[in-house]
Amino acid sequence: GESVGLHLPTLSVQEGDNSIINCAYSNSASDYFIWYKQESGKGPQFIIDIRSNMDKRQGQRVTVLLNKTVKHLSLQIAATQPGDSAVYFCAEGPPPSNTGKLIFGQGTTLQVKP
Amino acid sequence: DAGVTQSPTHLIKTRGQQVTLRCSPKSGHDTVSWYQQALGQGPQFIFQYYEEEERQRGNFPDRFSGHQFPNYSSELNVNALLLGDSALYLCASSMYRIYTGELFFGEGSRLTVL
């Protein structure tokens, strides 16, 4: 079946360094991906999305890269801050017929060391 | 602008009991999706409500049911509770006609089944 997975359950980085969180997917027909951040005690929060007609998309301090050949995407966070400490999920985007259904991976916990 | 609100925040039930969780979507949103998040896992799609009807359903048994009201708020009901139903239940809102992976999540209802 379809699945979205992350490579590492935990990533520890020094404050000010760049962070890279990786994600693999299995469904070659997938064409829309989203990254969410979940802080402790809160619901997931949208960070950035990317569609399959793009290889790269940038936001504020974040960049998502999509490699369709190897079915891999990554989230890069520049100048990581303590407030970036959270669990990060990649998710496969909803089909046009159901805008509420996302398929989430298991998550990577980002720990930022001061 | 009120975001997604859920109640109760925490509750404890025993096996075999029934539970009702409530959600009010973000102002202006007409669609509510429910997710179950087990400890250490990514959220899993339960179902979605739009125009007071269940539009799509994930791989969950009939013990899980829901309702949407004319004001777009929603309830999730779980009957005959099992220990494995212990999880964080998340509500997410969106606009049905807008194709996006950006869902707005509430902070969730933490259900513990003893």
CSV table of C-alpha atoms in Angstrom, one decimal:
chain,number,residue,atom,x,y,z
A,1,GLY,CA,0.0,0.0,0.0
A,2,GLU,CA,1.0,3.6,-0.1
A,3,SER,CA,3.3,4.9,2.6
A,4,VAL,CA,5.4,7.9,3.5
A,5,GLY,CA,8.3,7.4,5.8
A,6,LEU,CA,11.1,9.4,7.4
A,7,HIS,CA,14.7,8.2,7.5
A,8,LEU,CA,15.6,9.2,11.1
A,9,PRO,CA,13.4,9.3,14.1
A,10,THR,CA,15.6,11.9,15.8
A,11,LEU,CA,17.8,14.7,14.6
A,12,SER,CA,19.9,16.8,16.9
A,13,VAL,CA,21.5,20.0,15.7
A,14,GLN,CA,23.3,23.0,17.1
A,15,GLU,CA,21.5,26.3,17.3
A,16,GLY,CA,22.4,28.3,14.2
A,17,ASP,CA,23.3,25.3,12.1
A,18,ASN,CA,21.2,24.1,9.1
A,19,SER,CA,18.9,21.1,9.5
A,20,ILE,CA,18.0,18.6,6.9
A,21,ILE,CA,15.0,16.2,7.5
A,22,ASN,CA,14.5,13.5,4.9
A,23,CYS,CA,11.5,11.6,3.8
A,24,ALA,CA,10.8,8.8,1.3
A,25,TYR,CA,7.6,7.8,-0.4
A,26,SER,CA,6.5,4.6,-2.2
A,27,ASN,CA,3.7,5.7,-4.5
A,28,SER,CA,5.3,6.8,-7.8
A,29,ALA,CA,2.0,8.4,-8.7
A,30,SER,CA,2.1,10.8,-5.8
A,31,ASP,CA,2.3,14.3,-7.0
A,32,TYR,CA,1.8,16.6,-4.0
A,33,PHE,CA,3.7,16.7,-0.7
A,34,ILE,CA,3.4,18.7,2.5
A,35,TRP,CA,5.6,19.3,5.5
A,36,TYR,CA,4.0,19.8,8.9
A,37,LYS,CA,5.5,20.8,12.3
A,38,GLN,CA,4.1,19.5,15.6
A,39,GLU,CA,5.2,21.1,18.8
A,40,SER,CA,4.6,19.4,22.1
A,41,GLY,CA,1.0,19.5,23.1
A,42,LYS,CA,-0.2,21.1,19.9
A,43,GLY,CA,-1.7,20.0,16.6
A,44,PRO,CA,0.3,19.8,13.4
A,45,GLN,CA,1.0,23.1,11.7
A,46,PHE,CA,1.5,23.5,8.0
A,47,ILE,CA,5.0,24.6,6.9
A,48,ILE,CA,5.4,24.3,3.2
A,49,ASP,CA,4.1,22.2,0.3
A,50,ILE,CA,5.4,21.2,-3.1
A,51,ARG,CA,3.9,19.7,-6.2
A,52,SER,CA,5.5,17.2,-8.5
A,53,ASN,CA,6.1,19.7,-11.3
A,54,MET,CA,8.6,21.4,-9.1
A,55,ASP,CA,12.0,20.3,-7.7
A,56,LYS,CA,12.4,22.9,-5.1
A,57,ARG,CA,10.3,25.4,-3.2
A,58,GLN,CA,11.5,28.0,-0.7
A,59,GLY,CA,9.7,29.6,2.2
A,60,GLN,CA,10.9,31.7,5.1
A,61,ARG,CA,14.1,29.9,6.3
A,62,VAL,CA,12.8,26.6,4.9
A,63,THR,CA,13.4,24.8,1.6
A,64,VAL,CA,11.7,21.7,0.3
A,65,LEU,CA,13.5,19.5,-2.3
A,66,LEU,CA,11.7,16.8,-4.3
A,67,ASN,CA,13.5,14.1,-6.2
A,68,LYS,CA,10.9,12.1,-8.1
A,69,THR,CA,13.5,9.7,-9.6
A,70,VAL,CA,14.3,8.2,-6.2
A,71,LYS,CA,11.0,9.2,-4.5
A,72,HIS,CA,12.6,11.3,-1.9
A,73,LEU,CA,12.0,14.7,-0.4
A,74,SER,CA,13.7,16.8,2.2
A,75,LEU,CA,13.1,19.8,4.4
A,76,GLN,CA,15.9,22.1,5.0
A,77,ILE,CA,15.8,24.6,7.8
A,78,ALA,CA,18.3,27.4,7.7
A,79,ALA,CA,19.9,28.8,10.9
A,80,THR,CA,18.0,26.5,13.2
A,81,GLN,CA,16.5,28.1,16.3
A,82,PRO,CA,15.3,26.7,19.6
A,83,GLY,CA,11.8,27.4,18.5
A,84,ASP,CA,12.3,24.9,15.6
A,85,SER,CA,12.4,22.1,18.1
A,86,ALA,CA,9.4,19.9,17.3
A,87,VAL,CA,8.3,16.7,15.4
A,88,TYR,CA,8.3,17.2,11.7
A,89,PHE,CA,6.1,15.1,9.4
A,90,CYS,CA,6.1,14.7,5.7
A,91,ALA,CA,2.7,14.0,4.2
A,92,GLU,CA,1.4,12.9,0.9
A,93,GLY,CA,-1.1,15.4,-0.4
A,94,PRO,CA,-4.8,14.8,-0.7
A,95,PRO,CA,-6.4,13.7,-4.0
A,96,PRO,CA,-8.5,16.4,-5.6
A,97,SER,CA,-11.6,14.4,-4.7
A,98,ASN,CA,-10.8,14.6,-1.0
A,99,THR,CA,-9.0,17.7,0.3
A,100,GLY,CA,-9.0,16.5,3.9
A,101,LYS,CA,-7.1,13.2,3.5
A,102,LEU,CA,-3.4,13.4,4.1
A,103,ILE,CA,-1.1,10.4,4.5
A,104,PHE,CA,1.5,11.2,7.2
A,105,GLY,CA,4.8,9.6,7.8
A,106,GLN,CA,6.0,8.7,11.3
A,107,GLY,CA,7.8,11.9,12.0
A,108,THR,CA,11.3,13.1,12.9
A,109,THR,CA,12.0,14.8,16.2
A,110,LEU,CA,14.3,17.8,15.8
A,111,GLN,CA,16.2,18.7,18.9
A,112,VAL,CA,18.1,22.1,18.8
A,113,LYS,CA,21.0,22.4,21.2
A,114,PRO,CA,21.8,25.9,22.5
B,1,ASP,CA,-9.9,35.0,14.2
B,2,ALA,CA,-10.6,31.8,16.2
B,3,GLY,CA,-8.7,28.8,15.1
B,4,VAL,CA,-9.9,25.2,15.4
B,5,THR,CA,-11.1,24.4,18.9
B,6,GLN,CA,-11.6,20.9,20.3
B,7,SER,CA,-13.1,19.6,23.5
B,8,PRO,CA,-12.5,18.0,25.9
B,9,THR,CA,-8.7,18.3,25.9
B,10,HIS,CA,-8.2,15.2,28.0
B,11,LEU,CA,-10.5,12.4,29.0
B,12,ILE,CA,-10.3,8.9,30.6
B,13,LYS,CA,-12.7,6.1,29.7
B,14,THR,CA,-12.9,2.4,30.4
B,15,ARG,CA,-13.1,-0.4,27.9
B,16,GLY,CA,-16.6,-0.8,26.4
B,17,GLN,CA,-17.7,2.8,27.1
B,18,GLN,CA,-18.6,5.3,24.5
B,19,VAL,CA,-17.0,8.7,23.9
B,20,THR,CA,-17.9,11.9,22.0
B,21,LEU,CA,-15.4,14.5,21.0
B,22,ARG,CA,-16.2,17.9,19.6
B,23,CYS,CA,-14.7,20.3,17.1
B,24,SER,CA,-15.3,23.8,15.9
B,25,PRO,CA,-13.6,24.6,12.6
B,26,LYS,CA,-11.7,27.8,11.8
B,27,SER,CA,-13.9,30.7,10.9
B,28,GLY,CA,-14.8,30.5,7.2
B,29,HIS,CA,-14.1,26.8,6.9
B,30,ASP,CA,-16.8,24.4,5.9
B,31,THR,CA,-15.0,21.0,6.1
B,32,VAL,CA,-13.9,19.0,9.1
B,33,SER,CA,-11.6,16.0,9.0
B,34,TRP,CA,-10.7,13.8,11.9
B,35,TYR,CA,-7.4,12.1,12.6
B,36,GLN,CA,-6.2,9.6,15.2
B,37,GLN,CA,-2.6,10.0,16.4
B,38,ALA,CA,-1.2,7.2,18.4
B,39,LEU,CA,1.9,7.9,20.6
B,40,GLY,CA,5.0,8.3,18.5
B,41,GLN,CA,3.1,8.0,15.2
B,42,GLY,CA,1.9,10.3,12.5
B,43,PRO,CA,-1.8,11.2,12.3
B,44,GLN,CA,-4.1,8.7,10.5
B,45,PHE,CA,-7.2,9.9,8.6
B,46,ILE,CA,-10.5,8.7,10.1
B,47,PHE,CA,-13.1,10.6,8.0
B,48,GLN,CA,-14.1,13.9,6.6
B,49,TYR,CA,-17.4,15.8,6.8
B,50,TYR,CA,-18.8,18.4,4.4
B,51,GLU,CA,-22.4,19.6,4.1
B,52,GLU,CA,-23.3,17.4,7.1
B,53,GLU,CA,-22.3,14.2,5.2
B,54,GLU,CA,-19.4,11.9,5.6
B,55,ARG,CA,-17.5,12.3,2.3
B,56,GLN,CA,-14.5,10.0,2.7
B,57,ARG,CA,-13.4,7.4,5.3
B,58,GLY,CA,-10.1,5.9,6.2
B,59,ASN,CA,-9.5,2.4,7.4
B,60,PHE,CA,-11.4,2.6,10.7
B,61,PRO,CA,-14.2,0.3,11.9
B,62,ASP,CA,-17.8,1.3,12.2
B,63,ARG,CA,-17.4,1.9,15.9
B,64,PHE,CA,-16.1,5.3,14.7
B,65,SER,CA,-18.8,7.6,13.6
B,66,GLY,CA,-19.3,11.3,13.2
B,67,HIS,CA,-21.7,14.1,12.6
B,68,GLN,CA,-21.5,17.6,11.2
B,69,PHE,CA,-23.9,20.3,12.2
B,70,PRO,CA,-25.3,23.2,10.1
B,71,ASN,CA,-22.8,25.6,11.8
B,72,TYR,CA,-20.0,23.3,10.4
B,73,SER,CA,-19.0,22.0,13.9
B,74,SER,CA,-18.5,18.3,14.2
B,75,GLU,CA,-18.5,15.4,16.6
B,76,LEU,CA,-16.5,12.2,16.6
B,77,ASN,CA,-18.1,9.2,18.4
B,78,VAL,CA,-16.4,6.0,19.3
B,79,ASN,CA,-18.4,3.1,20.7
B,80,ALA,CA,-17.3,0.0,22.5
B,81,LEU,CA,-13.9,1.5,23.4
B,82,LEU,CA,-10.8,-0.7,23.2
B,83,LEU,CA,-7.5,-0.2,24.8
B,84,GLY,CA,-6.0,0.5,21.4
B,85,ASP,CA,-8.3,3.5,20.9
B,86,SER,CA,-6.1,5.4,23.3
B,87,ALA,CA,-4.7,8.2,21.2
B,88,LEU,CA,-4.7,11.9,20.5
B,89,TYR,CA,-7.7,12.7,18.3
B,90,LEU,CA,-7.2,15.7,16.0
B,91,CYS,CA,-9.7,17.7,14.1
B,92,ALA,CA,-8.6,19.6,11.0
B,93,SER,CA,-10.6,22.2,9.1
B,94,SER,CA,-10.4,23.4,5.5
B,95,MET,CA,-12.5,24.7,2.6
B,96,TYR,CA,-13.9,21.8,0.6
B,97,ARG,CA,-13.6,23.5,-2.8
B,98,ILE,CA,-10.0,24.6,-2.4
B,99,TYR,CA,-7.5,22.0,-3.3
B,100,THR,CA,-4.7,22.3,-0.8
B,101,GLY,CA,-2.8,20.3,1.7
B,102,GLU,CA,-2.9,23.0,4.2
B,103,LEU,CA,-5.2,21.8,6.9
B,104,PHE,CA,-5.7,23.8,10.1
B,105,PHE,CA,-5.5,21.5,13.1
B,106,GLY,CA,-6.8,21.9,16.6
B,107,GLU,CA,-4.7,20.9,19.6
B,108,GLY,CA,-6.5,17.6,20.0
B,109,SER,CA,-8.4,15.5,22.5
B,110,ARG,CA,-6.2,13.1,24.4
B,111,LEU,CA,-8.2,9.9,25.1
B,112,THR,CA,-7.0,7.3,27.5
B,113,VAL,CA,-8.9,4.0,27.6
B,114,LEU,CA,-8.3,1.9,30.8
